[in-house]
mmCIF file of C-alpha atoms and ligand atoms in Angstrom:
data_model
loop_
_atom_site.group_PDB
_atom_site.id
_atom_site.type_symbol
_atom_site.label_atom_id
_atom_site.label_comp_id
_atom_site.label_asym_id
_atom_site.label_seq_id
_atom_site.Cartn_x
_atom_site.Cartn_y
_atom_site.Cartn_z
ATOM 1 C CA UNK M 1 -54.645 0.142 -82.983
ATOM 2 C CA UNK M 2 -52.414 0.670 -80.916
ATOM 3 C CA UNK M 3 -49.667 -0.647 -78.214
ATOM 4 C CA UNK M 4 -52.109 -0.762 -74.888
ATOM 5 C CA UNK M 5 -50.545 1.879 -71.887
ATOM 6 C CA UNK M 6 -49.110 -1.076 -70.086
ATOM 7 C CA UNK M 7 -47.080 -2.670 -72.591
ATOM 8 C CA UNK M 8 -45.601 0.976 -74.002
ATOM 9 C CA UNK M 9 -44.708 1.806 -69.795
ATOM 10 C CA UNK M 10 -43.126 -1.973 -70.267
ATOM 11 C CA UNK M 11 -41.552 -1.037 -73.553
ATOM 12 C CA UNK M 12 -40.034 2.739 -72.417
ATOM 13 C CA UNK M 13 -38.512 1.277 -69.030
ATOM 14 C CA UNK M 14 -36.731 -1.201 -71.416
ATOM 15 C CA UNK M 15 -35.541 1.524 -73.519
ATOM 16 C CA UNK M 16 -37.631 1.990 -76.628
ATOM 17 C CA UNK M 17 -37.861 5.369 -77.343
ATOM 18 C CA UNK M 18 -41.271 6.959 -77.312
ATOM 19 C CA UNK M 19 -41.297 8.163 -81.124
ATOM 20 C CA UNK M 20 -40.760 4.542 -82.017
ATOM 21 C CA UNK M 21 -44.017 2.935 -79.683
ATOM 22 C CA UNK M 22 -46.572 4.306 -82.651
ATOM 23 C CA UNK M 23 -46.849 1.443 -84.987
ATOM 24 C CA UNK M 24 -50.812 1.161 -85.654
ATOM 25 C CA UNK M 25 -51.878 -2.379 -85.762
ATOM 26 C CA UNK M 26 -54.867 -4.429 -87.642
ATOM 27 C CA UNK M 27 -55.684 -6.321 -84.965
ATOM 28 C CA UNK M 28 -54.873 -7.454 -80.848
ATOM 29 C CA UNK M 29 -53.052 -10.836 -82.575
ATOM 30 C CA UNK M 30 -50.869 -8.202 -84.386
ATOM 31 C CA UNK M 31 -49.722 -5.722 -81.552
ATOM 32 C CA UNK M 32 -49.332 -8.404 -79.124
ATOM 33 C CA UNK M 33 -47.611 -10.441 -81.549
ATOM 34 C CA UNK M 34 -45.029 -7.270 -82.785
ATOM 35 C CA UNK M 35 -44.524 -6.562 -78.901
ATOM 36 C CA UNK M 36 -43.755 -9.176 -77.605
ATOM 37 C CA UNK M 37 -41.252 -9.585 -80.362
ATOM 38 C CA UNK M 38 -40.163 -6.345 -79.349
ATOM 39 C CA UNK M 39 -39.579 -6.463 -75.298
ATOM 40 C CA UNK M 40 -38.443 -9.783 -76.264
ATOM 41 C CA UNK M 41 -35.280 -8.427 -78.422
ATOM 42 C CA UNK M 42 -34.552 -5.441 -75.492
ATOM 43 C CA UNK M 43 -34.630 -8.176 -72.962
ATOM 44 C CA UNK M 44 -31.615 -9.510 -74.784
ATOM 45 C CA UNK M 45 -30.354 -6.726 -75.411
ATOM 46 C CA UNK M 46 -30.157 -5.691 -71.869
ATOM 47 C CA UNK M 47 -28.776 -9.014 -70.942
ATOM 48 C CA UNK M 48 -26.477 -8.372 -73.516
ATOM 49 C CA UNK M 49 -25.566 -5.028 -72.004
ATOM 50 C CA UNK M 50 -25.227 -6.463 -68.165
ATOM 51 C CA UNK M 51 -23.238 -9.533 -69.297
ATOM 52 C CA UNK M 52 -20.876 -6.954 -70.722
ATOM 53 C CA UNK M 53 -21.021 -4.407 -67.878
ATOM 54 C CA UNK M 54 -20.127 -7.392 -65.284
ATOM 55 C CA UNK M 55 -17.337 -8.106 -67.437
ATOM 56 C CA UNK M 56 -15.615 -5.078 -68.735
ATOM 57 C CA UNK M 57 -16.153 -1.996 -66.419
ATOM 58 C CA UNK M 58 -17.925 -2.943 -63.387
ATOM 59 C CA UNK M 59 -19.003 -0.046 -61.976
ATOM 60 C CA UNK M 60 -22.202 1.982 -62.822
ATOM 61 C CA UNK M 61 -22.143 5.102 -64.603
ATOM 62 C CA UNK M 62 -22.831 7.382 -62.500
ATOM 63 C CA UNK M 63 -19.818 6.449 -60.061
ATOM 64 C CA UNK M 64 -17.831 6.262 -62.681
ATOM 65 C CA UNK M 65 -18.857 9.626 -63.238
ATOM 66 C CA UNK M 66 -18.564 10.822 -59.991
ATOM 67 C CA UNK M 67 -14.834 9.103 -60.203
ATOM 68 C CA UNK M 68 -13.946 11.198 -63.318
ATOM 69 C CA UNK M 69 -15.054 14.296 -61.963
ATOM 70 C CA UNK M 70 -13.233 14.252 -58.383
ATOM 71 C CA UNK M 71 -9.901 13.303 -61.193
ATOM 72 C CA UNK M 72 -10.872 16.434 -62.477
ATOM 73 C CA UNK M 73 -11.308 18.910 -59.662
ATOM 74 C CA UNK M 74 -8.336 18.075 -58.379
ATOM 75 C CA UNK M 75 -5.989 17.476 -60.825
ATOM 76 C CA UNK M 76 -6.815 21.422 -60.707
ATOM 77 C CA UNK M 77 -5.552 22.240 -57.323
ATOM 78 C CA UNK M 78 -9.616 21.594 -55.602
ATOM 79 C CA UNK M 79 -9.692 19.601 -52.592
ATOM 80 C CA UNK M 80 -12.814 17.345 -51.840
ATOM 81 C CA UNK M 81 -14.480 17.561 -48.700
ATOM 82 C CA UNK M 82 -17.222 14.753 -47.616
ATOM 83 C CA UNK M 83 -20.102 16.864 -45.275
ATOM 84 C CA UNK M 84 -22.758 14.910 -43.548
ATOM 85 C CA UNK M 85 -26.544 14.431 -45.396
ATOM 86 C CA UNK M 86 -28.055 15.182 -42.145
ATOM 87 C CA UNK M 87 -28.616 19.232 -41.671
ATOM 88 C CA UNK M 88 -29.870 21.011 -39.392
ATOM 89 C CA UNK M 89 -32.376 22.986 -39.558
ATOM 90 C CA UNK M 90 -29.769 26.771 -38.719
ATOM 91 C CA UNK M 91 -27.793 25.565 -41.522
ATOM 92 C CA UNK M 92 -30.998 25.270 -43.756
ATOM 93 C CA UNK M 93 -32.290 29.205 -42.059
ATOM 94 C CA UNK M 94 -28.765 30.701 -43.210
ATOM 95 C CA UNK M 95 -29.411 30.172 -46.655
ATOM 96 C CA UNK M 96 -32.387 31.992 -46.319
ATOM 97 C CA UNK M 97 -34.671 28.503 -47.337
ATOM 98 C CA UNK M 98 -37.487 29.292 -44.007
ATOM 99 C CA UNK M 99 -41.070 28.678 -43.850
ATOM 100 C CA UNK M 100 -42.006 30.817 -46.811
ATOM 101 C CA UNK M 101 -39.414 29.770 -49.408
ATOM 102 C CA UNK M 102 -40.017 27.853 -52.465
ATOM 103 C CA UNK M 103 -37.351 24.746 -51.649
ATOM 104 C CA UNK M 104 -38.711 24.635 -47.444
ATOM 105 C CA UNK M 105 -42.113 23.078 -48.700
ATOM 106 C CA UNK M 106 -39.113 20.392 -50.337
ATOM 107 C CA UNK M 107 -37.372 19.806 -47.800
ATOM 108 C CA UNK M 108 -37.555 16.025 -45.705
ATOM 109 C CA UNK M 109 -37.579 16.591 -42.433
ATOM 110 C CA UNK M 110 -36.462 14.217 -40.035
ATOM 111 C CA UNK M 111 -37.276 15.792 -36.681
ATOM 112 C CA UNK M 112 -38.114 19.311 -35.831
ATOM 113 C CA UNK M 113 -35.000 20.095 -36.356
ATOM 114 C CA UNK M 114 -33.158 18.344 -38.870
ATOM 115 C CA UNK M 115 -33.766 17.223 -42.021
ATOM 116 C CA UNK M 116 -31.989 15.554 -45.383
ATOM 117 C CA UNK M 117 -29.738 17.898 -46.906
ATOM 118 C CA UNK M 118 -31.104 19.519 -50.695
ATOM 119 C CA UNK M 119 -27.967 21.302 -51.766
ATOM 120 C CA UNK M 120 -24.382 20.933 -50.256
ATOM 121 C CA UNK M 121 -23.813 24.706 -49.838
ATOM 122 C CA UNK M 122 -24.834 24.996 -46.367
ATOM 123 C CA UNK M 123 -22.040 22.361 -45.134
ATOM 124 C CA UNK M 124 -19.788 24.514 -47.963
ATOM 125 C CA UNK M 125 -20.205 27.643 -46.655
ATOM 126 C CA UNK M 126 -19.892 25.971 -43.508
ATOM 127 C CA UNK M 127 -16.294 24.404 -43.840
ATOM 128 C CA UNK M 128 -15.364 27.951 -46.166
ATOM 129 C CA UNK M 129 -15.515 29.651 -43.109
ATOM 130 C CA UNK M 130 -12.330 27.358 -40.853
ATOM 131 C CA UNK M 131 -10.257 26.779 -44.315
ATOM 132 C CA UNK M 132 -10.190 30.355 -44.760
ATOM 133 C CA UNK M 133 -8.552 30.913 -41.650
ATOM 134 C CA UNK M 134 -5.875 27.925 -42.104
ATOM 135 C CA UNK M 135 -5.058 28.498 -46.188
ATOM 136 C CA UNK M 136 -3.791 30.740 -48.444
ATOM 137 C CA UNK M 137 -6.401 32.116 -50.834
ATOM 138 C CA UNK M 138 -7.943 30.771 -53.693
ATOM 139 C CA UNK M 139 -9.485 27.802 -51.856
ATOM 140 C CA UNK M 140 -10.997 25.863 -54.517
ATOM 141 C CA UNK M 141 -13.380 22.792 -52.394
ATOM 142 C CA UNK M 142 -16.029 20.509 -54.119
ATOM 143 C CA UNK M 143 -18.513 17.572 -52.579
ATOM 144 C CA UNK M 144 -19.824 15.170 -55.163
ATOM 145 C CA UNK M 145 -23.405 13.103 -52.333
ATOM 146 C CA UNK M 146 -26.688 13.002 -51.730
ATOM 147 C CA UNK M 147 -29.652 15.638 -51.886
ATOM 148 C CA UNK M 148 -33.038 15.466 -51.364
ATOM 149 C CA UNK M 149 -35.342 17.551 -52.486
ATOM 150 C CA UNK M 150 -39.616 16.181 -52.399
ATOM 151 C CA UNK M 151 -40.526 16.871 -56.300
ATOM 152 C CA UNK M 152 -43.223 16.589 -58.628
ATOM 153 C CA UNK M 153 -41.997 14.402 -59.977
ATOM 154 C CA UNK M 154 -41.135 14.462 -64.697
ATOM 155 C CA UNK M 155 -38.129 12.973 -66.377
ATOM 156 C CA UNK M 156 -35.769 14.641 -65.198
ATOM 157 C CA UNK M 157 -36.119 15.077 -61.071
ATOM 158 C CA UNK M 158 -35.305 12.049 -58.599
ATOM 159 C CA UNK M 159 -36.349 12.480 -54.281
ATOM 160 C CA UNK M 160 -32.750 11.508 -54.271
ATOM 161 C CA UNK M 161 -29.945 12.734 -56.122
ATOM 162 C CA UNK M 162 -26.245 13.825 -56.596
ATOM 163 C CA UNK M 163 -24.560 16.862 -56.732
ATOM 164 C CA UNK M 164 -21.776 17.761 -57.181
ATOM 165 C CA UNK M 165 -20.857 21.465 -55.796
ATOM 166 C CA UNK M 166 -17.216 23.067 -56.206
ATOM 167 C CA UNK M 167 -16.551 26.290 -54.721
ATOM 168 C CA UNK M 168 -14.030 28.968 -55.123
ATOM 169 C CA UNK M 169 -13.041 31.043 -52.069
ATOM 170 C CA UNK M 170 -10.620 34.611 -53.267
ATOM 171 C CA UNK M 171 -11.306 34.490 -56.683
ATOM 172 C CA UNK M 172 -10.765 38.309 -58.048
ATOM 173 C CA UNK M 173 -14.211 40.441 -58.545
ATOM 174 C CA UNK M 174 -12.852 40.925 -61.887
ATOM 175 C CA UNK M 175 -12.976 37.682 -63.261
ATOM 176 C CA UNK M 176 -15.561 36.119 -61.924
ATOM 177 C CA UNK M 177 -17.333 34.986 -65.292
ATOM 178 C CA UNK M 178 -14.659 34.369 -67.073
ATOM 179 C CA UNK M 179 -13.614 32.083 -64.242
ATOM 180 C CA UNK M 180 -17.431 29.761 -64.140
ATOM 181 C CA UNK M 181 -16.669 29.471 -67.507
ATOM 182 C CA UNK M 182 -13.371 28.245 -67.345
ATOM 183 C CA UNK M 183 -14.491 25.441 -64.438
ATOM 184 C CA UNK M 184 -17.919 24.670 -65.851
ATOM 185 C CA UNK M 185 -16.192 23.627 -69.766
ATOM 186 C CA UNK M 186 -13.564 21.718 -67.420
ATOM 187 C CA UNK M 187 -16.256 19.532 -65.590
ATOM 188 C CA UNK M 188 -18.409 19.025 -68.950
ATOM 189 C CA UNK M 189 -15.197 17.932 -70.725
ATOM 190 C CA UNK M 190 -14.524 15.297 -67.962
ATOM 191 C CA UNK M 191 -18.170 14.487 -68.465
ATOM 192 C CA UNK M 192 -17.849 13.648 -71.545
ATOM 193 C CA UNK M 193 -20.488 15.750 -72.797
ATOM 194 C CA UNK M 194 -19.356 18.170 -75.729
ATOM 195 C CA UNK M 195 -22.958 19.625 -76.956
ATOM 196 C CA UNK M 196 -23.949 22.044 -74.108
ATOM 197 C CA UNK M 197 -24.529 26.023 -73.772
ATOM 198 C CA UNK M 198 -23.575 28.621 -71.264
ATOM 199 C CA UNK M 199 -27.486 30.473 -70.190
ATOM 200 C CA UNK M 200 -26.472 33.972 -68.702
ATOM 201 C CA UNK M 201 -28.827 35.670 -66.290
ATOM 202 C CA UNK M 202 -27.966 38.643 -65.455
ATOM 203 C CA UNK M 203 -29.423 39.843 -61.811
ATOM 204 C CA UNK M 204 -29.180 43.086 -60.250
ATOM 205 C CA UNK M 205 -29.199 42.228 -56.934
ATOM 206 C CA UNK M 206 -27.314 38.726 -57.710
ATOM 207 C CA UNK M 207 -24.658 39.506 -60.590
ATOM 208 C CA UNK M 208 -24.551 38.019 -63.106
ATOM 209 C CA UNK M 209 -25.811 34.211 -63.473
ATOM 210 C CA UNK M 210 -24.593 30.812 -65.349
ATOM 211 C CA UNK M 211 -26.625 27.917 -66.345
ATOM 212 C CA UNK M 212 -25.216 24.878 -67.694
ATOM 213 C CA UNK M 213 -28.160 23.355 -70.626
ATOM 214 C CA UNK M 214 -27.948 20.418 -72.520
ATOM 215 C CA UNK M 215 -30.884 20.113 -75.059
ATOM 216 C CA UNK M 216 -32.990 22.078 -72.871
ATOM 217 C CA UNK M 217 -32.568 20.792 -69.585
ATOM 218 C CA UNK M 218 -30.434 22.417 -67.384
ATOM 219 C CA UNK M 219 -27.004 20.406 -66.023
ATOM 220 C CA UNK M 220 -25.697 22.763 -63.301
ATOM 221 C CA UNK M 221 -26.475 26.167 -62.286
ATOM 222 C CA UNK M 222 -23.979 28.699 -60.568
ATOM 223 C CA UNK M 223 -23.648 31.638 -58.259
ATOM 224 C CA UNK M 224 -20.926 34.081 -57.317
ATOM 225 C CA UNK M 225 -20.137 36.179 -54.326
ATOM 226 C CA UNK M 226 -19.872 38.329 -52.789
ATOM 227 C CA UNK M 227 -23.261 37.093 -52.016
ATOM 228 C CA UNK M 228 -25.999 38.958 -49.725
ATOM 229 C CA UNK M 229 -26.214 34.832 -47.696
ATOM 230 C CA UNK M 230 -22.046 35.682 -47.153
ATOM 231 C CA UNK M 231 -22.734 37.429 -43.993
ATOM 232 C CA UNK M 232 -24.778 34.634 -42.239
ATOM 233 C CA UNK M 233 -21.774 32.824 -42.042
ATOM 234 C CA UNK M 234 -18.803 35.521 -41.272
ATOM 235 C CA UNK M 235 -17.803 35.861 -45.273
ATOM 236 C CA UNK M 236 -16.110 39.148 -46.836
ATOM 237 C CA UNK M 237 -14.226 37.131 -49.547
ATOM 238 C CA UNK M 238 -15.454 36.860 -53.472
ATOM 239 C CA UNK M 239 -15.989 33.488 -54.708
ATOM 240 C CA UNK M 240 -17.405 31.612 -57.560
ATOM 241 C CA UNK M 241 -20.076 28.447 -56.985
ATOM 242 C CA UNK M 242 -21.581 26.252 -59.456
ATOM 243 C CA UNK M 243 -23.528 22.625 -58.566
ATOM 244 C CA UNK M 244 -24.262 19.810 -61.745
ATOM 245 C CA UNK M 245 -26.554 17.017 -60.470
ATOM 246 C CA UNK M 246 -24.762 14.156 -62.081
ATOM 247 C CA UNK M 247 -27.912 12.403 -62.758
ATOM 248 C CA UNK M 248 -28.690 15.063 -64.727
ATOM 249 C CA UNK M 249 -25.443 14.884 -66.781
ATOM 250 C CA UNK M 250 -25.398 10.880 -67.123
ATOM 251 C CA UNK M 251 -28.309 11.936 -68.684
ATOM 252 C CA UNK M 252 -27.334 14.503 -71.530
ATOM 253 C CA UNK M 253 -24.164 12.254 -72.364
ATOM 254 C CA UNK M 254 -26.876 9.177 -72.190
ATOM 255 C CA UNK M 255 -30.074 9.965 -73.455
ATOM 256 C CA UNK M 256 -32.326 7.333 -71.230
ATOM 257 C CA UNK M 257 -35.542 7.190 -71.211
ATOM 258 C CA UNK M 258 -36.105 8.850 -68.230
ATOM 259 C CA UNK M 259 -33.344 10.251 -64.931
ATOM 260 C CA UNK M 260 -34.556 6.557 -62.696
ATOM 261 C CA UNK M 261 -32.265 4.772 -65.306
ATOM 262 C CA UNK M 262 -29.302 6.259 -64.546
ATOM 263 C CA UNK M 263 -29.915 7.333 -60.410
ATOM 264 C CA UNK M 264 -29.610 5.372 -57.081
ATOM 265 C CA UNK M 265 -31.898 2.850 -57.622
ATOM 266 C CA UNK M 266 -33.346 -0.897 -57.429
ATOM 267 C CA UNK M 267 -34.913 -1.556 -60.850
ATOM 268 C CA UNK M 268 -31.906 -0.562 -62.967
ATOM 269 C CA UNK M 269 -28.165 -1.086 -62.874
ATOM 270 C CA UNK M 270 -26.468 0.885 -65.052
ATOM 271 C CA UNK M 271 -29.570 1.903 -66.989
ATOM 272 C CA UNK M 272 -30.525 -1.712 -67.440
ATOM 273 C CA UNK M 273 -34.071 -2.703 -65.887
ATOM 274 C CA UNK M 274 -33.253 -5.516 -64.422
ATOM 275 C CA UNK M 275 -37.185 -7.069 -64.404
ATOM 276 C CA UNK M 276 -35.774 -9.116 -67.418
ATOM 277 C CA UNK M 277 -35.624 -13.085 -66.561
HETATM 278 P P1 ATP A 301 -34.776 22.545 -61.826
HETATM 279 O O1 ATP A 301 -35.086 23.922 -61.602
HETATM 280 O O2 ATP A 301 -34.411 21.542 -62.621
HETATM 281 O O3 ATP A 301 -35.939 21.617 -60.969
HETATM 282 P P2 ATP A 301 -32.834 23.276 -59.490
HETATM 283 O O4 ATP A 301 -32.763 25.189 -60.519
HETATM 284 O O5 ATP A 301 -33.800 23.320 -58.504
HETATM 285 O O6 ATP A 301 -33.466 22.522 -60.616
HETATM 286 P P3 ATP A 301 -30.089 23.700 -58.528
HETATM 287 O O7 ATP A 301 -31.084 23.944 -57.318
HETATM 288 O O8 ATP A 301 -30.000 24.982 -59.507
HETATM 289 O O9 ATP A 301 -31.882 22.968 -58.788
HETATM 290 O O10 ATP A 301 -29.706 21.954 -58.291
HETATM 291 C C1 ATP A 301 -27.826 22.283 -58.679
HETATM 292 C C2 ATP A 301 -28.689 21.183 -59.988
HETATM 293 O O11 ATP A 301 -28.961 20.071 -59.358
HETATM 294 C C3 ATP A 301 -29.038 22.057 -60.924
HETATM 295 O O12 ATP A 301 -28.980 22.141 -62.227
HETATM 296 C C4 ATP A 301 -29.881 20.403 -61.722
HETATM 297 O O13 ATP A 301 -28.491 19.749 -62.765
HETATM 298 C C5 ATP A 301 -29.406 19.552 -60.102
HETATM 299 N N1 ATP A 301 -31.477 19.315 -59.394
HETATM 300 C C6 ATP A 301 -31.718 19.810 -58.967
HETATM 301 N N2 ATP A 301 -32.211 19.439 -58.814
HETATM 302 C C7 ATP A 301 -32.670 17.617 -59.034
HETATM 303 C C8 ATP A 301 -33.322 16.858 -59.241
HETATM 304 N N3 ATP A 301 -34.454 16.784 -58.355
HETATM 305 N N4 ATP A 301 -33.069 15.998 -59.825
HETATM 306 C C9 ATP A 301 -32.168 15.908 -60.117
HETATM 307 N N5 ATP A 301 -31.404 16.624 -60.517
HETATM 308 C C10 ATP A 301 -31.186 17.792 -59.566
HETATM 309 MG MG1 MG A 302 -30.887 26.201 -60.761
#
């Protein structure tokens, strides 16, 4: 006899690893006793974690990670921007996300002409055009903010997640790959993650792309230009850009049972489930 489905679910939300839930019991009494003991011990640990959190850091890792990465990037000359979460349909279309694009079905529409941004790139493209008229190149810009995608669930997807998108305009053509690797490594170091790999993919149309992967989970994707999309934004310079998922970085670092434990939440605080009276 094994734990019931609801017992398993409860223990997993309390942070017990699925692989530690393979107990086989001779009867319901033994099973329930083991369950109660495990649940109570996780509840005590959760309370201890929350007490420590209240005494010491007082900021959830989601917020701390954003601070660390902001410090890292401003420290290497990048400028932070804060653009609107509400995106116009026109700007989404300028990213070539039309009615038949895969991402189009994942977009949360607010009305006929506005949606919640599924990515930060359109706003960064928009701003670049003006900044390139004002500042000398290269220009490094980044934003950290919420993005929204309708996802068909899973352990690494949130409907509302936090993206860090950095972009450097005016990177010399010949050094783009090297620069991408350098910037990705700087962010991973600031995030405090050592175990990661770069996955390169060659594309005839878009040049090479680089993903950052931790234990099989994509934590970042890069792109570079000149890119076919640039014309729609009036951009002619070469550039490199990388989008990181902050919750994915926390997943790689803290290894929670579910990405929900480290995202924006009503049920978890700093990774601790709150229904532990
Ligand atoms: P995936 O293939 O994992 O769904 P993606 O390639 O569609 O991701 P990108 O558009 O490359 O995602 O977005 C950049 C980064 O944002 C990803 O590498 C990932 O870290 C993060 N990200 C994307 N979608 C989500 C999501 N629904 N929940 C959490 N993080 C996400
Ligand atoms: Mg990707």
